[in-house]
Each structure stands twice: as C-alpha cells, then as structure tokens.
Coordinates of C-alpha atoms in Angstrom, one line a residue:
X1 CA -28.1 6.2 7.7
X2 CA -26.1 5.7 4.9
X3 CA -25.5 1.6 3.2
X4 CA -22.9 0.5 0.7
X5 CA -24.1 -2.1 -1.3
X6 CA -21.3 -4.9 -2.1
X7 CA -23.0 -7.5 -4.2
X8 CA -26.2 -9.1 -2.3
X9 CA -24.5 -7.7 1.5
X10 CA -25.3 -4.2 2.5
X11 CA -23.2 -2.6 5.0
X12 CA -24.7 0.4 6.8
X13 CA -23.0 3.1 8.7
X14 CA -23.9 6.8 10.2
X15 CA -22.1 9.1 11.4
X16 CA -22.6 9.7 14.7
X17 CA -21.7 13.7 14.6
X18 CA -21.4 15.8 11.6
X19 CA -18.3 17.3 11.2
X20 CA -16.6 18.8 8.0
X21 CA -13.2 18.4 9.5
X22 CA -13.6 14.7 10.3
X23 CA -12.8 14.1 6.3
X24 CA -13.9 11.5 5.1
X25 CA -16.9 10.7 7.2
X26 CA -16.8 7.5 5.9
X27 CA -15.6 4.0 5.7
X28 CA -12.4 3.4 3.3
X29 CA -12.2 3.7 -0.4
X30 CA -11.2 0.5 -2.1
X31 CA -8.2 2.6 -3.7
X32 CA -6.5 4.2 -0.7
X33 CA -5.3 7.8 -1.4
X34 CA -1.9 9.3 -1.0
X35 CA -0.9 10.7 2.6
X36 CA -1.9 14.4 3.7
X37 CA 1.1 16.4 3.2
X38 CA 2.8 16.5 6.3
X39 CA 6.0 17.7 7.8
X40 CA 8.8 14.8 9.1
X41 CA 8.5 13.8 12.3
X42 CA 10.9 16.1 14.7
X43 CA 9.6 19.5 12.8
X44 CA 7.6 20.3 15.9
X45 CA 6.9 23.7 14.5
X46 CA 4.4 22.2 12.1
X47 CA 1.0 21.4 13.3
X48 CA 0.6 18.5 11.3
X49 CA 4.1 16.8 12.9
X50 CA 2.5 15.8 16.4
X51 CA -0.6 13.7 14.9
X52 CA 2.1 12.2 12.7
X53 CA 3.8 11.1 16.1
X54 CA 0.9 10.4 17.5
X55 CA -0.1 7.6 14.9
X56 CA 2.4 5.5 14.5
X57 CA 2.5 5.6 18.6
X58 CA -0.8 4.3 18.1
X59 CA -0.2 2.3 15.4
X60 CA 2.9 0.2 17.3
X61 CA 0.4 -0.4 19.9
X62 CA -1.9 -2.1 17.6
X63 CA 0.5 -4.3 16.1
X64 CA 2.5 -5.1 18.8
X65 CA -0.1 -4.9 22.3
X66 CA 2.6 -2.5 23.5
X67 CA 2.0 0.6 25.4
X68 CA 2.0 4.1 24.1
X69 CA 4.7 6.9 25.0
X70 CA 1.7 8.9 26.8
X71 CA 3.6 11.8 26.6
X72 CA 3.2 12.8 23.4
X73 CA -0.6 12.1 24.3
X74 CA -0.6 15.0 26.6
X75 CA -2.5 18.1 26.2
X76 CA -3.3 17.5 22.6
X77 CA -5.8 19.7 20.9
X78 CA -9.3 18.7 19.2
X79 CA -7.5 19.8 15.7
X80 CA -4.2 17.5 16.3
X81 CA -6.2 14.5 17.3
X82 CA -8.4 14.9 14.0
X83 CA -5.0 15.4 11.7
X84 CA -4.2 12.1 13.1
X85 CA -8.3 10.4 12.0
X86 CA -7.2 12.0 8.6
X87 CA -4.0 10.6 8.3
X88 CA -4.3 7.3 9.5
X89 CA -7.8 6.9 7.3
X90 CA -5.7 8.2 4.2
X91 CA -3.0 5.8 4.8
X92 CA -5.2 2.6 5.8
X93 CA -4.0 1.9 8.6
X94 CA -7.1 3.3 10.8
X95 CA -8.3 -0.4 12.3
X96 CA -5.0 -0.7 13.7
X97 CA -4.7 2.4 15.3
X98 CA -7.9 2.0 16.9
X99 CA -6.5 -0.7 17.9
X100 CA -3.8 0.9 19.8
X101 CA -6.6 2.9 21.4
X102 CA -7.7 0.2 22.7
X103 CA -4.6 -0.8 24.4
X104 CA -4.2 1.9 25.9
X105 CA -7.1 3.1 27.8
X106 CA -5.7 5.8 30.0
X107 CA -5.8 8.3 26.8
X108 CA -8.9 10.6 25.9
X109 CA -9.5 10.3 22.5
X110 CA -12.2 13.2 21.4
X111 CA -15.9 11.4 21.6
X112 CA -16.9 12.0 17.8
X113 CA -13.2 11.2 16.5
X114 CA -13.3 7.8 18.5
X115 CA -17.2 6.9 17.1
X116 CA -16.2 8.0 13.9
X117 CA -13.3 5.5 14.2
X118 CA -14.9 2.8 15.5
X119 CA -17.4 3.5 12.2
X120 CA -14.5 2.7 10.1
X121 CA -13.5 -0.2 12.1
X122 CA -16.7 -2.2 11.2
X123 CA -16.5 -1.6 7.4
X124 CA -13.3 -2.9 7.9
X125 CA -14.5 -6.0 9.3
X126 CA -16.9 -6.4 7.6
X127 CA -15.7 -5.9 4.0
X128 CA -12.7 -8.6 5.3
X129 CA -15.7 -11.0 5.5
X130 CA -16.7 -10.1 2.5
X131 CA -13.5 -10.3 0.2
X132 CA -13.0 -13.7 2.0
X133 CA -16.4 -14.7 0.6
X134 CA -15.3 -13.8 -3.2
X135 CA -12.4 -15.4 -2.4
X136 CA -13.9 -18.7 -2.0
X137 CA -16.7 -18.1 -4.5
X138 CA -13.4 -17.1 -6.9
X139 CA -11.0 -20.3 -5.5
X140 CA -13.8 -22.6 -6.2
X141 CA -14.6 -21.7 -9.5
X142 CA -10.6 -21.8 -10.7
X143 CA -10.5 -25.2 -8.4
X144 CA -13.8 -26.7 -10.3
X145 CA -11.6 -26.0 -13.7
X146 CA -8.1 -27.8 -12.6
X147 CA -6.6 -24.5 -11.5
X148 CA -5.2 -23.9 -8.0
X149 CA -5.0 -20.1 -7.0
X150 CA -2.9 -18.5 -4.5
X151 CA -3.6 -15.1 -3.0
X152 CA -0.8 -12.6 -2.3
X153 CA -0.6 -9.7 0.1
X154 CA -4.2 -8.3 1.3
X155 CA -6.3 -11.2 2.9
X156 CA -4.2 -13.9 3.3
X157 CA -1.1 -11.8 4.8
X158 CA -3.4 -10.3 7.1
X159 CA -3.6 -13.4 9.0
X160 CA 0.1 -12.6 10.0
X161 CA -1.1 -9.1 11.9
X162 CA -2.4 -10.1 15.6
X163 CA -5.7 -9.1 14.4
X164 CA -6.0 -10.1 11.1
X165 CA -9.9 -8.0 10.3
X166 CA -7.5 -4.7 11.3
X167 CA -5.6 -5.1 8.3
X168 CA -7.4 -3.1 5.6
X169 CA -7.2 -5.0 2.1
X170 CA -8.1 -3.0 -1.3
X171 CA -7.8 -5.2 -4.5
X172 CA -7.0 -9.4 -3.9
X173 CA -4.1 -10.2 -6.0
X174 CA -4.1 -14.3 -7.5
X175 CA -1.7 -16.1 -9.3
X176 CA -2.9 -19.2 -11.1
X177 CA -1.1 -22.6 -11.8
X178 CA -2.3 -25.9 -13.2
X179 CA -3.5 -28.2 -10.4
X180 CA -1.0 -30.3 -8.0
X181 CA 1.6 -29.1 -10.9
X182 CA 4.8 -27.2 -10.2
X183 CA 3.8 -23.5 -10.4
X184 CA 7.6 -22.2 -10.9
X185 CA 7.1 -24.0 -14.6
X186 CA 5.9 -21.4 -16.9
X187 CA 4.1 -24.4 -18.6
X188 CA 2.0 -24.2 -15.7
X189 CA 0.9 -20.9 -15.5
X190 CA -2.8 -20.9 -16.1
X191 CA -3.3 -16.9 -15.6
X192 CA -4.4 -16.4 -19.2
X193 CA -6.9 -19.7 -18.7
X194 CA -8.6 -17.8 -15.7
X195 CA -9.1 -14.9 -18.0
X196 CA -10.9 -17.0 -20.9
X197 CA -13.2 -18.2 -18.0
X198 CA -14.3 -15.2 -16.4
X199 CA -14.8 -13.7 -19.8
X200 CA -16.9 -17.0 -20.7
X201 CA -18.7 -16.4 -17.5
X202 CA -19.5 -12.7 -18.5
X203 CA -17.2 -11.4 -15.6
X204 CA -15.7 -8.3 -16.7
X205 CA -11.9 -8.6 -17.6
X206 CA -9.3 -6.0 -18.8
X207 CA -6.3 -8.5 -20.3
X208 CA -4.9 -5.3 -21.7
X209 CA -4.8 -3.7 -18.2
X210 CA -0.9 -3.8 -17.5
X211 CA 1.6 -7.1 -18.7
X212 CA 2.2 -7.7 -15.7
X213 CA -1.8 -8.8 -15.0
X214 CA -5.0 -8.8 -15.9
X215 CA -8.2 -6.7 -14.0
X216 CA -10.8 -9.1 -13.0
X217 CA -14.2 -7.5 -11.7
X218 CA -16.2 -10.1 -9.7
X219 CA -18.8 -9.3 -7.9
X220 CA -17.7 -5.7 -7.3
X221 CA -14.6 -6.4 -6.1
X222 CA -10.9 -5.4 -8.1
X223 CA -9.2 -9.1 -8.8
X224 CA -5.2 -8.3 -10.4
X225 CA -4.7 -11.8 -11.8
X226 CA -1.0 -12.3 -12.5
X227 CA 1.6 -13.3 -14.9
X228 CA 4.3 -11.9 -13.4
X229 CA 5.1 -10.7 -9.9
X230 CA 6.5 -7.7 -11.2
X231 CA 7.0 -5.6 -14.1
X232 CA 9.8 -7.6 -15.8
X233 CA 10.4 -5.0 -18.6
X234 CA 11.1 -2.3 -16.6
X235 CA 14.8 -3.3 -15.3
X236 CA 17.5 -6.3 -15.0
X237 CA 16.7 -6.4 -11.4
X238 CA 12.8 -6.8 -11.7
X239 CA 13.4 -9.6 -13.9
X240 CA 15.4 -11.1 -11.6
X241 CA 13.6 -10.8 -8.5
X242 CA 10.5 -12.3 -10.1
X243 CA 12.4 -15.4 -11.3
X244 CA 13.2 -15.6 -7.5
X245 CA 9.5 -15.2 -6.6
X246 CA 8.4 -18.0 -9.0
X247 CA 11.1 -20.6 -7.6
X248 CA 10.1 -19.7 -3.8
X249 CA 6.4 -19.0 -4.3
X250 CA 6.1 -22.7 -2.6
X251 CA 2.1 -22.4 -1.8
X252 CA 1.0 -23.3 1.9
X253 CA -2.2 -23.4 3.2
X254 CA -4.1 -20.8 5.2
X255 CA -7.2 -20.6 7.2
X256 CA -9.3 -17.0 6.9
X257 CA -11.2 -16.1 10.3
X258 CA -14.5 -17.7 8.8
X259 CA -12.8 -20.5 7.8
X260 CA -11.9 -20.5 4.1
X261 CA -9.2 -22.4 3.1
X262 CA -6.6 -20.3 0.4
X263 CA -3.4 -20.7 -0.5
X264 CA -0.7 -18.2 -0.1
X265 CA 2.9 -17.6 -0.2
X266 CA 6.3 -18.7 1.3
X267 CA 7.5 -16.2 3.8
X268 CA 10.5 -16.1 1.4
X269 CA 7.9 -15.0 -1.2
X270 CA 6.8 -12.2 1.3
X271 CA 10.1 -11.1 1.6
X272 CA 11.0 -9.8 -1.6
X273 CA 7.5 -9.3 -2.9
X274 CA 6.3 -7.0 -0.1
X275 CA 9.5 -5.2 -0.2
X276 CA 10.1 -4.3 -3.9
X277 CA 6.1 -3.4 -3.9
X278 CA 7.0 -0.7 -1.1
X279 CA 10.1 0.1 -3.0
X280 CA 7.8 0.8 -6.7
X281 CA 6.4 3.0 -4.7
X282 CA 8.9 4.3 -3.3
X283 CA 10.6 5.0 -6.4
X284 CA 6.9 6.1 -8.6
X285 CA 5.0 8.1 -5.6
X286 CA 2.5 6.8 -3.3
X287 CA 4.2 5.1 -0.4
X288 CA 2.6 5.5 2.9
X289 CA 2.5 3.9 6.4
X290 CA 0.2 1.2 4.9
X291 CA 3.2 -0.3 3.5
X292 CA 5.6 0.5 6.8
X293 CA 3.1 -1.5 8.7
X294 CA 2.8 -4.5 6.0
X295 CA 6.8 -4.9 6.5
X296 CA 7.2 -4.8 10.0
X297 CA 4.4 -7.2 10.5
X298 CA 6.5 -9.7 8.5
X299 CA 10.1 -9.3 10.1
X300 CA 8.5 -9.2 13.1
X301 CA 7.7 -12.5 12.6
X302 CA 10.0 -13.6 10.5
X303 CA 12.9 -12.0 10.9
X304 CA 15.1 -10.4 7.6
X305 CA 17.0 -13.0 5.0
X306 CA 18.3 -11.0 2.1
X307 CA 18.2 -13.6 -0.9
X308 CA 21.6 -13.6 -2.7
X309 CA 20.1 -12.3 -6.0
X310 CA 19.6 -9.0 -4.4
X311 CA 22.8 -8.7 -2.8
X312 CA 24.6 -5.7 -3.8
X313 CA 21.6 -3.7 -5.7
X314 CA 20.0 -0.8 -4.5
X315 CA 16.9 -3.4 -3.7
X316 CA 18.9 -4.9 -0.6
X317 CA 19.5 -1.0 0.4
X318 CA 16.0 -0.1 0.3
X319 CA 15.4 -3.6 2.5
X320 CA 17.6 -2.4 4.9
X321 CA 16.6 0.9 5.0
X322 CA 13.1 0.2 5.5
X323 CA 13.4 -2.5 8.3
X324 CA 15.2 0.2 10.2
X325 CA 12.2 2.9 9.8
X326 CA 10.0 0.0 11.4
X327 CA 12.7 -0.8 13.7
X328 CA 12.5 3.0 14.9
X329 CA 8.7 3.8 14.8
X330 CA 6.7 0.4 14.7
X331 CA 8.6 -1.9 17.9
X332 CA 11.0 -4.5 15.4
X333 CA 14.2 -5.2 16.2
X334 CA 15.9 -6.2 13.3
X335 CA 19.7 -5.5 12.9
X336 CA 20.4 -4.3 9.7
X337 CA 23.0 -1.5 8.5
X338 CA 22.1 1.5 8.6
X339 CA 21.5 4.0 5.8
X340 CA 20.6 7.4 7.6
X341 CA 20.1 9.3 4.2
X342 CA 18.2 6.8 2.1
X343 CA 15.5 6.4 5.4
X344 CA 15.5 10.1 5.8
X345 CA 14.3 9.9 1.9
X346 CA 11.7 6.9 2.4
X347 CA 10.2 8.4 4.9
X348 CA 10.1 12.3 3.5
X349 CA 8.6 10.1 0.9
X350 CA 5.5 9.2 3.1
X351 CA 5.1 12.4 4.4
X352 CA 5.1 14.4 1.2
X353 CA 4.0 11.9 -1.6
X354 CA 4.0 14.5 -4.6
X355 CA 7.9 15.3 -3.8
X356 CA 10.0 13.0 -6.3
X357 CA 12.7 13.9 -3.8
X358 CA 13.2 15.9 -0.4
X359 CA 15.2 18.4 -2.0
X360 CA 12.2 19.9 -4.4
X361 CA 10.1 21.9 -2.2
X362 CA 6.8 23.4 -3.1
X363 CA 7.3 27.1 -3.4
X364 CA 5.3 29.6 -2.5
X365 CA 4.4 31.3 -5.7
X366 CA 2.0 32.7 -7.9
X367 CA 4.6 33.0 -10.6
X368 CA 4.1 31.1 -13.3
X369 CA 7.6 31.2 -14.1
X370 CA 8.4 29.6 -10.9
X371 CA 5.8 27.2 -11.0
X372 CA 7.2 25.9 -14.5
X373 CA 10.6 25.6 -12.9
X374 CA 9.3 23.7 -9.9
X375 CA 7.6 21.0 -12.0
X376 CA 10.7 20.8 -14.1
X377 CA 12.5 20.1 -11.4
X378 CA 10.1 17.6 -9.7
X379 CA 9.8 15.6 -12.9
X380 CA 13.6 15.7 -13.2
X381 CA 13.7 14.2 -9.4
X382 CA 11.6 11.7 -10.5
X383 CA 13.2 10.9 -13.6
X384 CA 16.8 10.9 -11.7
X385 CA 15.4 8.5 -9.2
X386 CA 13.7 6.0 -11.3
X387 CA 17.2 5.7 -13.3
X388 CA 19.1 5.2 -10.2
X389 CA 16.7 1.9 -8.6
X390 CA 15.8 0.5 -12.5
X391 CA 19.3 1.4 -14.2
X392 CA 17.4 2.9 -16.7
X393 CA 18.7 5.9 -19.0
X394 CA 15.3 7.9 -19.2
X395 CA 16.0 11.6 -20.3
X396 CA 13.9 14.7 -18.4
X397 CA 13.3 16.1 -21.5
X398 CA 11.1 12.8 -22.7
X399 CA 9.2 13.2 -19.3
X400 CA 8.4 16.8 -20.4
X401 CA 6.9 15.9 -23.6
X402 CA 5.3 13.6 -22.2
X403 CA 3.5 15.3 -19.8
X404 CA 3.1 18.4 -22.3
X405 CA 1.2 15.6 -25.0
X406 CA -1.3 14.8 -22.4
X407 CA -2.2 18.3 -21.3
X408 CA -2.8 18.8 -25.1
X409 CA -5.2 16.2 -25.0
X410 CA -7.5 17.7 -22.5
X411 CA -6.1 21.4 -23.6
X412 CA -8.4 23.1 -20.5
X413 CA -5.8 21.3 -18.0
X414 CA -3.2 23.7 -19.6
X415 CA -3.8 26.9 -17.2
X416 CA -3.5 24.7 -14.2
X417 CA -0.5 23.6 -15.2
X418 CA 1.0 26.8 -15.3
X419 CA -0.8 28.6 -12.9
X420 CA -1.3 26.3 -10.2
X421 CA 1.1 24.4 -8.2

C-alpha cells in the first residue's frame, strides 16, 4: 500500500501487479512530463506507432461516447498495449482513455494494464475533489477581502469534458479583480493584493516567479496567480492577444461536481487563451495530446471564431492547424483551411518533444563531433522557430552562449553535453 498525503486527505493506492514496464506505477505527477519519443502515426514499422493509434482511438471514445475502430485493436501484443499505459500517463490524458475503455467493452485490455489504469483513474478523481476544495478554501479567502477570483483552464474547463473528474488538472491558474468592478480595468487588478495576503497569511509566494504571475503554494497545491494572460514582452502579438483576453474575460459562473461555485471564463476567453497556450508550447517544446484533447473539447462545443486581432498572424495558422489534427484524430468537425505542413509539424512536435523541428533528427552517434553539430542544429531550429511565431530577431549564436554559460556553472554537465546525445 502506498498513500500520498495532500494536506489533511490521504489518498492510498497499490499496485495490483508489479511490473517494471508498467512505468510509472503510480498515480500522476502534478507536473506532467514530456511525451515518450515516438514515431508519427502511419510509420507502422515502429513499434511505438500502433499504441500511438491506439490512444487517441481510445481517447476519441472518451470524449465523445463514440466507438473505437476495433481494428487497430486486433491482435495487439502485451508490449503495444503497455506503450499505450506509458504514453497516455505521460501525456495526461489516461482518465479519458480509460474512459474510452469503457465504451467499448468488446476489447481485451491486458488484466494488470487495465487495474493499473483504473489506479490512476481514482487519484484522478480524487485529487479533482481535492483541488476543488483549495479552490473554495482559496475563493473564499480572496472573497472575504473584496476580491473576486476567476479560475482558468484546469478545474473549471474540465466541466466542459462529458466527464469532468477525467480531465487531469496540474497547477490552478486565478486571476484576481476588485469585487463587482470591471476586471478589463487595469485599476482593478488586485493580483499583486492577493500576493500581500498570502504572504501575510504565511502562505509561501514566489512574486519573482515569471512577470507574467506569481507562484502561490497553498496547501500543497501550485496556484499561478496572474497579471497577465500571457508573456506580453515576448512579441507584438502576445501583447495583443492578452489585451483581447482582458476585454472578453467576461466571468460566468460555474458549478464543480461537489458543488463549489467559481468563476471562470468566456468561451471567447477559451478560445484564444487555450490556443496560444498550446501554441507556447508548440513553439518552446512540450506540447502533447493533453493539449489536443483541451482544444477539441472546446470547439466541439463551441465551435471556432477567430477574433479579428489574430487575423492574418501565424496565431490564426496555428488555430487552424490545430482544429484540423482534432478534426482528424479526436471526432470534431470543424471546417477550417487546411495547412498540411504546419499540422504535420504540430504533431511531429507531440511525438518527438526534444526536436525543435521535424527536420533535426537524433543521429546515431558516438561522435562527439556529431553530437556537437546535432545540438547546433537543434538550438538553431529552435531559435529559427521562435523568430518566425514571436517576430523576434534572436541570433543562434546568443542561444549557444547561453547554453555554454550554464554548463559552466555546473562544469560536471560538460561531458554529457558532448558525449551524450
């Protein structure tokens, strides 16, 4: 038996067969990691392409209550259906694929890699009851000092999936605004005021975290408490996107399954700010199917509106773009132009997170010569790709020295940098 403790609640769970490759035998970290490296779907000839088809079958199913190609189901191995535990654990999106199990009860899902699943689907649940508790403990406190919070993404979207305790939250990100006031007035924005309280309060608060927001502790549980939506500073069209998401934030009232009362976003809100999130990632390293699943979740329901202040920017391309991945693989129907190349490179992107771009492939080296080159050349990608989306003018070069002043820092991370890949 093993018990996380998360504040005064324990959560227990065992697994109910040890087995190394059923990694991690265990129930979510609160900071999901990066994808497994995996081939694109349609490269059949790599092992790790079926389980990749096989979860977002699975995943559909739990989103939509539609039924599986069974197909693809057929004659799978023990090894492909534990890829797919592995890869649908790493990207978050486990609770919904079980769900999709559950839809579809004519597949045989290995006994230990369905109990070990259905582990995971309890903490789930059960840590959704529990950030909904901070929630309100965190909502009243603001409330009792004349500040009204809204909650963004994580719990209160989830009540937009068709099972809302399936929808795997990490951090709770809050924006703050001076009770029954307009909260698109800057006047109004009480984010700093919440810091001075949970700092009076003794609650451990990082104001230097990022500009963009603060890092609020409470009771165990990372709180990103905003001033901005998004990182203004970085380019012309993150500053103007968040002007957009401060004149549509337009707070409505939702219900969590134990009945809490928050308030959340517009759907406009939701638009743009699930979007460009996917797309910083996108762009930095780190989207996954998480995000895929966050987006067709929302046009499902509420269809696609491109706001006018994106029109024409590389922002409405990656909107487009990415409503036509979860038209193909997660049951939307949206119509949107297509971009062939630019999904091909979101979703590479999933699939092999470390890749800046498609085009730089790991080689298979022990060359250290080679290996140089090949991070070059990555950090170049990346470098090339964050100027294209930000209209930036970064320089490879600065990347380079960049990265060289931190290995000489910790000087012992020096060898692996030129000796392993």
């Amino acid at each position: 038996m093993n018990t996380l403790s998360l504040n005064n609640t324990i959560i227990s769970y065992t697994p109910i067969k040890s087995n190394s490759k059923l990694s991690p035998n265990r129930p979510y970290n609160i900071h999901t990691p990066s994808t497994d490296v995996i081939e694109k779907i349609g490269a059949t000839c790599n092992p790790k392409a079926i389980p990749s088809k096989m979860l977002l079958n699975l995943l559909k199913s739990g989103l939509t209550g539609k039924p599986i190609n069974e197909k693809i189901f057929i004659g799978r191995s023990y090894n492909d259906w534990v890829n797919m535990y592995n890869l649908s654990h790493q990207n978050a999106v486990m609770p919904a694929v079980y769900d999709g199990i559950k839809n579809n009860p004519n597949i045989k899902v290995p006994e230990d890699v369905l109990e070990n699943m259905e582990i995971n689907k309890d903490f789930a649940k059960k840590y959704h009851g529990y950030q909904e508790r901070i929630l309100k403990d965190f909502t009243e406190m603001t409330s009792e000092n004349n500040v009204d919070t809204v909650q963004m993404k994580g719990i209160g979207f989830s009540m937009n999936y068709p099972n809302p305790t399936s929808r795997f939250g990490g951090d709770i990100d809050i924006f703050n605004y001076k009770h029954g006031t307009d909260p698109s007035n800057p006047n109004n924005n009480m984010s700093s005021k919440v810091d001075e309280i949970t700092k009076k309060l003794g609650i451990e608060t990082d104001t230097k975290h990022s500009k963009k927001h603060s890092h609020i502790t409470y009771k165990k549980v990372p709180i990103e408490n905003h001033r901005n939506f998004l990182d203004v500073e970085w380019s012309p069209i993150s500053k103007k996107m968040n002007n957009y998401l401060f004149r549509v934030l337009k707070p409505v009232e939702e219900t969590l399954p134990h009945g809490t009362k928050i308030l959340v976003p517009s759907k406009e809100f939701n638009t743009v700010f699930l979007s460009f999130h996917a797309m910083q990632h996108y762009v930095g390293g780190g989207i996954n199917f998480h995000h895929l699943a966050d987006w067709a979740v929302h046009v499902n329901k509420h269809g696609l509106k491109v706001p006018e202040e994106a029109k024409g920017t590389k922002f409405e391309e990656f909107m487009y773009a990415f409503t036509n991945l979860a038209n193909k693989h997660l049951g939307t129907n949206i119509k949107v132009p297509e971009n062939k190349k630019l999904e091909e490179e979101i979703f590479n992107k999933m699939l092999y997170p470390e890749r800046p771009s498609i085009n730089v492939k790991k080689p298979n080296t022990k060359n250290p010569i080679k290996i140089l080159n090949y991070k070059y050349r990555n950090i170049a990608a990346g470098v090339a790709k964050r100027n294209e989306y930000w209209g930036t003018n970064e320089k490879p070069i600065k990347a380079v020295l960049k990265s060289f002043a931190l290995h000489l820092i910790k000087p012992q991370t020096i060898i692996t940098a030129i000796f392993k890949i």
